[in-house]
PDB file of C-alpha atoms in Angstrom:
ATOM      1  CA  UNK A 183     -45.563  -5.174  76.520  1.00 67.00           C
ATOM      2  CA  UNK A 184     -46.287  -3.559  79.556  1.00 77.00           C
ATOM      3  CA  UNK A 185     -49.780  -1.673  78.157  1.00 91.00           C
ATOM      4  CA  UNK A 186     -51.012   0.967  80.144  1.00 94.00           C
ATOM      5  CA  UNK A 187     -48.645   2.932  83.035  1.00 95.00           C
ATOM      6  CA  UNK A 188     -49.166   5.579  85.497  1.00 96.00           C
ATOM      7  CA  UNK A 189     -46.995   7.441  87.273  1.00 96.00           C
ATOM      8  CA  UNK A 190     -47.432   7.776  90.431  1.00 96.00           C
ATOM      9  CA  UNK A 191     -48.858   5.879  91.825  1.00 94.00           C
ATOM     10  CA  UNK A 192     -49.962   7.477  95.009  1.00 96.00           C
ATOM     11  CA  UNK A 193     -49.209  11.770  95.616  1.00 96.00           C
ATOM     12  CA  UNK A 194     -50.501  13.607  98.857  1.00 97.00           C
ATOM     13  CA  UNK A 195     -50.266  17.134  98.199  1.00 96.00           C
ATOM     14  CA  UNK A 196     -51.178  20.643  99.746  1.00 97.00           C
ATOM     15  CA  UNK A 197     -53.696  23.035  98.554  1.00 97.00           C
ATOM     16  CA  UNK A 198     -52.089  25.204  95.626  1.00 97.00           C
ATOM     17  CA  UNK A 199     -49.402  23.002  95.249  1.00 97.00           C
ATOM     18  CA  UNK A 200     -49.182  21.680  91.145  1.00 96.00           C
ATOM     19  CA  UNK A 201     -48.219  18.187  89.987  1.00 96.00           C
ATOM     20  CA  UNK A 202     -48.376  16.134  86.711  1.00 97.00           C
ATOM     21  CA  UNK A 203     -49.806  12.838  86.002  1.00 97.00           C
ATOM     22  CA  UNK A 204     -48.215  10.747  83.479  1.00 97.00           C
ATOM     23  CA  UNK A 205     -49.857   8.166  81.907  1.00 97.00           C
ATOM     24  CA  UNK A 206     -47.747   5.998  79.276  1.00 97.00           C
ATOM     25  CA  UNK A 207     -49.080   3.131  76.771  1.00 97.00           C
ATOM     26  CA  UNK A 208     -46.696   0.778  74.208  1.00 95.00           C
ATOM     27  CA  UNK A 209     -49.936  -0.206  72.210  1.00 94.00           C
ATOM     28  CA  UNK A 210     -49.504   2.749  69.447  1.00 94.00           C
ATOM     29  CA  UNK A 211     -53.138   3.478  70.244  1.00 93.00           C
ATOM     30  CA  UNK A 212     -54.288   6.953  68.714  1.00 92.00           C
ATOM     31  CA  UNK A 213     -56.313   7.320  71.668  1.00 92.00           C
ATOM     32  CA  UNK A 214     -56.303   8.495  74.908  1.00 94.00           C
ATOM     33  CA  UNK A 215     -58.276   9.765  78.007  1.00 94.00           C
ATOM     34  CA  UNK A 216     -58.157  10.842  81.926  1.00 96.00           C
ATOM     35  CA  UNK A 217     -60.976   9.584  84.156  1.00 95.00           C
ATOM     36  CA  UNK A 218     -61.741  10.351  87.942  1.00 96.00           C
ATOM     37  CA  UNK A 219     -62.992   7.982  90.076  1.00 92.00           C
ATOM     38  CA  UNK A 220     -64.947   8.823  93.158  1.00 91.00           C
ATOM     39  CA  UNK A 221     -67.073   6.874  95.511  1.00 85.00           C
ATOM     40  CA  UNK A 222     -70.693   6.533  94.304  1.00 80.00           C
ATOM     41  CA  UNK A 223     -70.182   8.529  90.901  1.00 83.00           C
ATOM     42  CA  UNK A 224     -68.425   6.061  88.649  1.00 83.00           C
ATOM     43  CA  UNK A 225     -66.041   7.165  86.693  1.00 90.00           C
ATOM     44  CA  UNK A 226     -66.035  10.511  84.669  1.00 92.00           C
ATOM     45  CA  UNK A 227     -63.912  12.179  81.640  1.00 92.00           C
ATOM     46  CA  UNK A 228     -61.759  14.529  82.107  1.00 95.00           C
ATOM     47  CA  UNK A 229     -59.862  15.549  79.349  1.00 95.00           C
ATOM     48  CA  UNK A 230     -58.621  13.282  75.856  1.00 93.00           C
ATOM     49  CA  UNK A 231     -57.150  12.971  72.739  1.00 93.00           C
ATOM     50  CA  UNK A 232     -57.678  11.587  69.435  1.00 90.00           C
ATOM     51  CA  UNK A 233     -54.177  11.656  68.075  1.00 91.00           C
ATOM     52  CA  UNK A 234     -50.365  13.204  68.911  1.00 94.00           C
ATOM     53  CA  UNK A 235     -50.723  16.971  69.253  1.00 94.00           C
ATOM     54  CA  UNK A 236     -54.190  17.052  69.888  1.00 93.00           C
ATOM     55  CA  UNK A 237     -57.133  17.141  73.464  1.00 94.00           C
ATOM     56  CA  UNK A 238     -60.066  17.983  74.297  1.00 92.00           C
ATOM     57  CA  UNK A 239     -62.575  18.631  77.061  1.00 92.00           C
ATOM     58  CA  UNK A 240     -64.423  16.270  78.678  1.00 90.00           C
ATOM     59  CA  UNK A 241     -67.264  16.108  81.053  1.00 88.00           C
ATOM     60  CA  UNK A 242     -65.603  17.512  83.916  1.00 94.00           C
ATOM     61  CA  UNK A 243     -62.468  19.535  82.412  1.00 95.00           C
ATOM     62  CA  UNK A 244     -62.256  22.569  85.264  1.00 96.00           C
ATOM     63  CA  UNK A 245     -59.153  22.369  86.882  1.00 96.00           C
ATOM     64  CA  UNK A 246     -57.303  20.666  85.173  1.00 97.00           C
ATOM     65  CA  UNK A 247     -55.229  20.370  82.103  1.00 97.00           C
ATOM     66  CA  UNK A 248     -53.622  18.049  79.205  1.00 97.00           C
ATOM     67  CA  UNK A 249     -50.790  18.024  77.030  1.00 97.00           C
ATOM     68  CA  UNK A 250     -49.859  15.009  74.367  1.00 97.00           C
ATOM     69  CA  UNK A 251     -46.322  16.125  72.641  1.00 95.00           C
ATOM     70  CA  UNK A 252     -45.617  12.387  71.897  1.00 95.00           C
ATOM     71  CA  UNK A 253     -48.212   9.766  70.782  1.00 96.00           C
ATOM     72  CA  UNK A 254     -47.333   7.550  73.389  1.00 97.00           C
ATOM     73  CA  UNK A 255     -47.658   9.831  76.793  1.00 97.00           C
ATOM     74  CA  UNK A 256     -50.705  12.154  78.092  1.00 98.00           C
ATOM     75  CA  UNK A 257     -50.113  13.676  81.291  1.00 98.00           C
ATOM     76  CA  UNK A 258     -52.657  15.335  83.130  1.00 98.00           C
ATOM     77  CA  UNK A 259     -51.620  18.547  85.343  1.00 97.00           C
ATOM     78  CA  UNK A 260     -53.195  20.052  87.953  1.00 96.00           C
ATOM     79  CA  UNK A 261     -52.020  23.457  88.509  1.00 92.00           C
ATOM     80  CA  UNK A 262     -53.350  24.333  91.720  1.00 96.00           C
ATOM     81  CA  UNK A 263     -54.561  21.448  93.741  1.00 96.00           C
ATOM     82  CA  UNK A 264     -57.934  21.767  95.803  1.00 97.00           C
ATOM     83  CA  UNK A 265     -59.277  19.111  97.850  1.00 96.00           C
ATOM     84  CA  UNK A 266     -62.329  18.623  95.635  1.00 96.00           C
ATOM     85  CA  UNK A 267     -59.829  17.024  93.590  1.00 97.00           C
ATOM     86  CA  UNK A 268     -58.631  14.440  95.735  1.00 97.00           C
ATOM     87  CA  UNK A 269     -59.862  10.869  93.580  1.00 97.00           C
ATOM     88  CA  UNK A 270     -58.371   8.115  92.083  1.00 94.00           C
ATOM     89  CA  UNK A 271     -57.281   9.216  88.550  1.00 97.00           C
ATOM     90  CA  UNK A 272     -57.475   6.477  86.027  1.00 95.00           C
ATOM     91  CA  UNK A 273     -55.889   6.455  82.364  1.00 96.00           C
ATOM     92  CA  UNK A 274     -56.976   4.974  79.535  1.00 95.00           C
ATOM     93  CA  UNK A 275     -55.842   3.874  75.375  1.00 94.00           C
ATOM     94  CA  UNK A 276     -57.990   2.854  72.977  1.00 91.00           C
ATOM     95  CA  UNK A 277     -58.249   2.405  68.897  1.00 84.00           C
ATOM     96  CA  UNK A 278     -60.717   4.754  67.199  1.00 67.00           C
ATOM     97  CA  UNK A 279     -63.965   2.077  68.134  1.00 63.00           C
ATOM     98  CA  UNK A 280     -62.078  -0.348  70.372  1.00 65.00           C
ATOM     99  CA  UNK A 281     -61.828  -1.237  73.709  1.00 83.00           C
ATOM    100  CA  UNK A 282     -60.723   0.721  75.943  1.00 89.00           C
ATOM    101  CA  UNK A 283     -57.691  -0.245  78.047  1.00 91.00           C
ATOM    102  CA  UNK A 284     -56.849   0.763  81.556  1.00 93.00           C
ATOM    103  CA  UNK A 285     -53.923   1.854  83.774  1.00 94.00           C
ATOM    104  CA  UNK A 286     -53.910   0.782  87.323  1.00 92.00           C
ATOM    105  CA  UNK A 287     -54.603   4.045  88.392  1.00 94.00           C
ATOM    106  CA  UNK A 288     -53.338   7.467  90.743  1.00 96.00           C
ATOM    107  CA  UNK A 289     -54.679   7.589  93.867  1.00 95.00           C
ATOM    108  CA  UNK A 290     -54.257  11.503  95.112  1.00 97.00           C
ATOM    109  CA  UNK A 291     -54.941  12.775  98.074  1.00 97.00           C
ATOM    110  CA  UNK A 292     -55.354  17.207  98.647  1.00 97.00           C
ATOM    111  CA  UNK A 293     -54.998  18.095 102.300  1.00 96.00           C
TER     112      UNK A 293
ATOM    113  CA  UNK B1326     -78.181  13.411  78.757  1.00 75.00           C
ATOM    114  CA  UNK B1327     -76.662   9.849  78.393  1.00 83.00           C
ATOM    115  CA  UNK B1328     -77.026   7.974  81.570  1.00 90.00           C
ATOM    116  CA  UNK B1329     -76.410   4.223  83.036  1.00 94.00           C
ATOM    117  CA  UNK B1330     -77.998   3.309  85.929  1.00 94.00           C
ATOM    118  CA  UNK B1331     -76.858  -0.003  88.365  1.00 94.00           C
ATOM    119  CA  UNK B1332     -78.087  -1.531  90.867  1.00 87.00           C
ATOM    120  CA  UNK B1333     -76.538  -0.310  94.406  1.00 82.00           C
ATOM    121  CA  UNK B1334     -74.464  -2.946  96.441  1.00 84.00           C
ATOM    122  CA  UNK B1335     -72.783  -4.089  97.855  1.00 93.00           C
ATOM    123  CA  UNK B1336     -73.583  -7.715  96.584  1.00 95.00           C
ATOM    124  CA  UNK B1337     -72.747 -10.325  98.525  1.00 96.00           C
ATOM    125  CA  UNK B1338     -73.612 -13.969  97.616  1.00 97.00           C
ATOM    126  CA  UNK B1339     -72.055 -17.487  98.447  1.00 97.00           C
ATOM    127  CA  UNK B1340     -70.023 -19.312  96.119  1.00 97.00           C
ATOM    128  CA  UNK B1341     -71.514 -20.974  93.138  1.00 96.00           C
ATOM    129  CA  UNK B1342     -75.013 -18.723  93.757  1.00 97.00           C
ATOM    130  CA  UNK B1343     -76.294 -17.271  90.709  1.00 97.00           C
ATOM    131  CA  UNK B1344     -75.602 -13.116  89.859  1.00 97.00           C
ATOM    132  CA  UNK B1345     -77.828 -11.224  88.364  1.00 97.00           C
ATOM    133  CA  UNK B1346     -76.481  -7.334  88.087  1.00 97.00           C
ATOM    134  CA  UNK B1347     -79.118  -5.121  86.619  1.00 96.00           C
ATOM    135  CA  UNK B1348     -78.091  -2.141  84.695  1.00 97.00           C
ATOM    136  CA  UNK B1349     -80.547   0.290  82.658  1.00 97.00           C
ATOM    137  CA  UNK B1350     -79.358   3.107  80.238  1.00 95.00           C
ATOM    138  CA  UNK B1351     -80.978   6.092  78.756  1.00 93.00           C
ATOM    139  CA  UNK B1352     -79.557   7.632  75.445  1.00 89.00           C
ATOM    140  CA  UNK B1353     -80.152   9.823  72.276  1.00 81.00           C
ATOM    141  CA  UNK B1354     -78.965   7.477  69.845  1.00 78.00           C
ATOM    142  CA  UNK B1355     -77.911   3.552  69.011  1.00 81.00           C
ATOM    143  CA  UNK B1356     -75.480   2.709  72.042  1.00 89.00           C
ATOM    144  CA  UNK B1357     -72.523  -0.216  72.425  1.00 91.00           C
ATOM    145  CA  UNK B1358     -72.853  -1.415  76.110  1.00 94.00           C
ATOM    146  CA  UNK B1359     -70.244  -2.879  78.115  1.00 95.00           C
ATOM    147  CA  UNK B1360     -69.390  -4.422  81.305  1.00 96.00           C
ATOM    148  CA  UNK B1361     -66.462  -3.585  82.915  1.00 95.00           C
ATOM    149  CA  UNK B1362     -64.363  -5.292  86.430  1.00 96.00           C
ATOM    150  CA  UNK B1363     -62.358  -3.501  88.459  1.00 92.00           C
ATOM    151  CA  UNK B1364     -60.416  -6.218  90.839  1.00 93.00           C
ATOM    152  CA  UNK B1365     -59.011  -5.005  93.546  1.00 88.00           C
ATOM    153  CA  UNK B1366     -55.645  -2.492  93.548  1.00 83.00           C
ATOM    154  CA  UNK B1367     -56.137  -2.623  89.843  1.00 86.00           C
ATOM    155  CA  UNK B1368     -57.502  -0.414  86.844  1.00 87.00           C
ATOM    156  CA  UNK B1369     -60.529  -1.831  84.714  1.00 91.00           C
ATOM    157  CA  UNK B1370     -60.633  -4.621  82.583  1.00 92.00           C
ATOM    158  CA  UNK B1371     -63.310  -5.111  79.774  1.00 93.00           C
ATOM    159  CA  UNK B1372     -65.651  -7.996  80.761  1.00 96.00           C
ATOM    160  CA  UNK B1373     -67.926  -8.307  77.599  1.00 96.00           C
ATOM    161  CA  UNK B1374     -69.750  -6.271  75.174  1.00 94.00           C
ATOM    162  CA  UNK B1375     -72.775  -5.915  72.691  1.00 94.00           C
ATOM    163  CA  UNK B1376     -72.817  -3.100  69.925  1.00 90.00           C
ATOM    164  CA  UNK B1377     -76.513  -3.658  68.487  1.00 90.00           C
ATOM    165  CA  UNK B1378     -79.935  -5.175  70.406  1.00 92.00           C
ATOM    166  CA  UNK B1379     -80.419  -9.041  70.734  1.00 94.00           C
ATOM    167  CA  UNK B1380     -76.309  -8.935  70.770  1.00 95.00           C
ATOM    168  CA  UNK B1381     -75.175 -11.214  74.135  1.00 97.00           C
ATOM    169  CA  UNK B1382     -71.655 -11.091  75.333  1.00 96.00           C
ATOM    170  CA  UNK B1383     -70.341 -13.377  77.352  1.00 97.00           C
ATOM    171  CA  UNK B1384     -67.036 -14.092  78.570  1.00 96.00           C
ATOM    172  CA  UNK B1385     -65.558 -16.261  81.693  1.00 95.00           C
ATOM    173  CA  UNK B1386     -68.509 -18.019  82.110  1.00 97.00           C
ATOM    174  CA  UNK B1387     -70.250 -13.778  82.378  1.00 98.00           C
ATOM    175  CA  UNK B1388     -73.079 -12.911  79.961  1.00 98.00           C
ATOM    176  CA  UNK B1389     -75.429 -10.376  79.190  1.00 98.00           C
ATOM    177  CA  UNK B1390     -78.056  -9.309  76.648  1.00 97.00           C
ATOM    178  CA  UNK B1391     -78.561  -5.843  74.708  1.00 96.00           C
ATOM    179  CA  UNK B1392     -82.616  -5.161  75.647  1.00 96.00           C
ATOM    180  CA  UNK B1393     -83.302  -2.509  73.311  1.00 93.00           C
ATOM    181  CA  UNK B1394     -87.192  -2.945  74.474  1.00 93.00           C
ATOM    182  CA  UNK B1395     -86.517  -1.963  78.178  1.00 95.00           C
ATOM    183  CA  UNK B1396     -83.221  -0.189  77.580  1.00 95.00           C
ATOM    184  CA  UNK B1397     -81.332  -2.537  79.959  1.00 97.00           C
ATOM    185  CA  UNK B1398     -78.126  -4.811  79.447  1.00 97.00           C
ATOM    186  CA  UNK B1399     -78.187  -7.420  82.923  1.00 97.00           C
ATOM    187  CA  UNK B1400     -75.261  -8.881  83.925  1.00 98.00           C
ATOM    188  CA  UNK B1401     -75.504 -12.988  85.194  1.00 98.00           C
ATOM    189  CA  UNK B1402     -73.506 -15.613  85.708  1.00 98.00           C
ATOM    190  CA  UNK B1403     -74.405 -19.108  86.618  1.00 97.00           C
ATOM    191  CA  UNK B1404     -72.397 -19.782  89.583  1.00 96.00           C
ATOM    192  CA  UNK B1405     -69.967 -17.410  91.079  1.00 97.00           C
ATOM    193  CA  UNK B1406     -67.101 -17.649  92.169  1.00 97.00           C
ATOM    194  CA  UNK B1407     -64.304 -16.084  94.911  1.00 96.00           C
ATOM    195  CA  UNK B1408     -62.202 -14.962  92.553  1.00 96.00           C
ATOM    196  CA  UNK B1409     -65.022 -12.782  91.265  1.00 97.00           C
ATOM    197  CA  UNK B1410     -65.198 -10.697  93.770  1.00 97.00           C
ATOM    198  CA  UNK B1411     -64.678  -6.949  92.289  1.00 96.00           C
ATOM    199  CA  UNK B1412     -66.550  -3.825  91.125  1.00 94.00           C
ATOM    200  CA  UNK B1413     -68.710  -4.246  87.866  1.00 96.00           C
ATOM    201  CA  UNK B1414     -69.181  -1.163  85.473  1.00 95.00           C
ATOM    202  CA  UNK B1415     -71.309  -1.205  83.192  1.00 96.00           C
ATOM    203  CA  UNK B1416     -70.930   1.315  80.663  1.00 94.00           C
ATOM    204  CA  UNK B1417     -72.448   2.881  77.133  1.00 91.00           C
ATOM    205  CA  UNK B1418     -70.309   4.459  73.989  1.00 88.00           C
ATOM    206  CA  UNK B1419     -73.101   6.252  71.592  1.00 78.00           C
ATOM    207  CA  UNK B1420     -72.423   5.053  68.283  1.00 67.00           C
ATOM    208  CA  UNK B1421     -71.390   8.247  65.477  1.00 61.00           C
ATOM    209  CA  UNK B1422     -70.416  10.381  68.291  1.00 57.00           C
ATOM    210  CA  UNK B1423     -66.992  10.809  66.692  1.00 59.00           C
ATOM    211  CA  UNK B1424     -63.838   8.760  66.416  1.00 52.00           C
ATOM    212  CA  UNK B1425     -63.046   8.778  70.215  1.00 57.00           C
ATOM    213  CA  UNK B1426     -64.388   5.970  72.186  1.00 63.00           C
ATOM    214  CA  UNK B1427     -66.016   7.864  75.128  1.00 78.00           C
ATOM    215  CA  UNK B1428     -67.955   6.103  77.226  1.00 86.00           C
ATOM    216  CA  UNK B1429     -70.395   6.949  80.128  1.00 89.00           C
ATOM    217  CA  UNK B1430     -70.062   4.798  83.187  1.00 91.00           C
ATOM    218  CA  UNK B1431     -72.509   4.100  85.811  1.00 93.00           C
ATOM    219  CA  UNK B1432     -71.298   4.227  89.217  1.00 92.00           C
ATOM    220  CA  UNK B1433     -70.128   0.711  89.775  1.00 93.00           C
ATOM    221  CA  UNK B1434     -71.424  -2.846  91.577  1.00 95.00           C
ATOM    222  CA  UNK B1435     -69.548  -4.142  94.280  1.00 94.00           C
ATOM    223  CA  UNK B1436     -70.100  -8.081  94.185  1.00 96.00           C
ATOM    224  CA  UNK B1437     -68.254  -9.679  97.285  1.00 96.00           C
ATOM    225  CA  UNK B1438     -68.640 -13.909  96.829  1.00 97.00           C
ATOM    226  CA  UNK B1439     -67.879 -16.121 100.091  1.00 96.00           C
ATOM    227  CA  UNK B1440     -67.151 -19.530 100.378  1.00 93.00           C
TER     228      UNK B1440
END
C-alpha cells in the first residue's frame, strides 16, 4: 500500500516549456486535489476532483490544468511554464469528509 | 473570506519545554479544524482534529481545543521533543460546503527543538 505518489519528484524547466504532474493513490479515494506550496503563503488549491471524470477550480486555477481519466491518477499540466510558478506542488486523496492524505510532493523550479 | 492565521516562527525551544502554537480562524459557517506536520523532505501528515467547539484532539502526546468563543484552535504539547521538529499547519474545512474536503491552510509554524 504505497498511498499517495508523485511523479517527479524534482523538474527544472524553461519558460514556455509544458510538463505534467502525476499524482497516483491505491486508497480508492473518490477524492482528489493539487496544492502549491510557497514560502510564507501556506498551501493553496489548485484544481480537484470529486470522482473519475470529473475537476474543478480551485483558489488559484490560472495556469494550469487537470485531467482524471482513471479514478486512481490526477495529473496536473502546466502548459506553458512561467517562473511565478516555480513551488513545491503537493497532491492530495481524501474520502468525501475524511482526512486528507498527502504525497511527498514536486518540487519545480522555472528558469 | 475563510482565513487561518498562525503565529510566525520560527520556534525554537529546548527539549522537553512546553509548545504552545497559536492559531486563530475567521469563517462564514461551522468549521472542522486541524493540525497538520510537515517533517522534513516529506508531504503532510494529519496531526489531530476537532469538528464542533469544546472538541480537543490530541494525538502523540499533541492536543488542542476548538474555541468557538475566540475563534482559535492552540496547539501544545507538554514537553517536546527532537523528533518534533517540523512545520505545523493548521487548517479549517467549512462544514456543508459540498462533498469535497477543501481545506484552507494557514501559512505554516516552523518549530525547531534542541537538545
Amino acid at each position: 500500500n504505497a498511498g499517495v505518489t508523485q511523479t517527479p519528484k524534482f523538474r527544472v524547466l524553461k519558460t514556455g516549456q509544458s510538463m505534467t504532474l502525476l499524482c497516483a493513490q491505491d486508497m480508492n479515494h473518490e477524492y482528489m486535489y493539487w496544492y502549491r506550496q510557497d514560502p510564507g503563503m501556506g498551501l493553496r488549491l489548485i484544481h480537484y476532483s470529486v470522482g473519475e471524470g470529473t475537476t474543478a477550480k480551485g483558489e488559484v486555477p490560472d495556469g494550469y490544468n487537470v485531467s482524471r481519466l482513471k479514478k486512481q491518477n490526477f495529473l496536473l499540466g502546466l502548459e506553458s511554464a512561467a517562473p511565478s510558478q516555480t513551488s513545491v506542488y503537493f497532491c492530495a486523496s481524501s474520502y468525501s469528509y475524511e482526512t486528507q492524505y498527502f504525497g511527498p510532493g514536486t518540487r519545480l523550479l522555472v528558469l | 473570506g475563510d482565513s487561518v492565521t498562525q503565529m510566525e516562527g520560527p520556534v525554537t525551544l529546548s527539549e522537553e519545554a512546553f509548545l504552545t502554537i497559536n492559531c486563530t480562524y475567521t469563517a462564514t459557517g461551522y468549521p472542522s479544524l486541524f493540525w497538520y506536520v510537515q517533517y522534513p523532505g516529506e508531504g503532510l501528515q494529519l496531526l489531530l482534529k476537532a469538528t464542533k467547539a469544546d472538541d480537543k484532539g490530541s494525538n502523540k502526546g499533541f492536543e488542542a481545543t476548538y474555541r468557538k468563543e475566540t475563534t482559535s484552535f492552540h496547539l501544545e504539547k507538554g514537553s517536546v521533543q527532537v523528533s518534533d521538529s517540523a512545520v505545523y499547519f493548521c487548517a479549517l474545512r467549512l462544514v456543508g460546503t459540498g462533498t469535497a474536503s477543501k481545506l484552507t491552510f494557514g501559512t505554516g509554524t516552523r518549530l525547531q527543538v534542541t537538545l
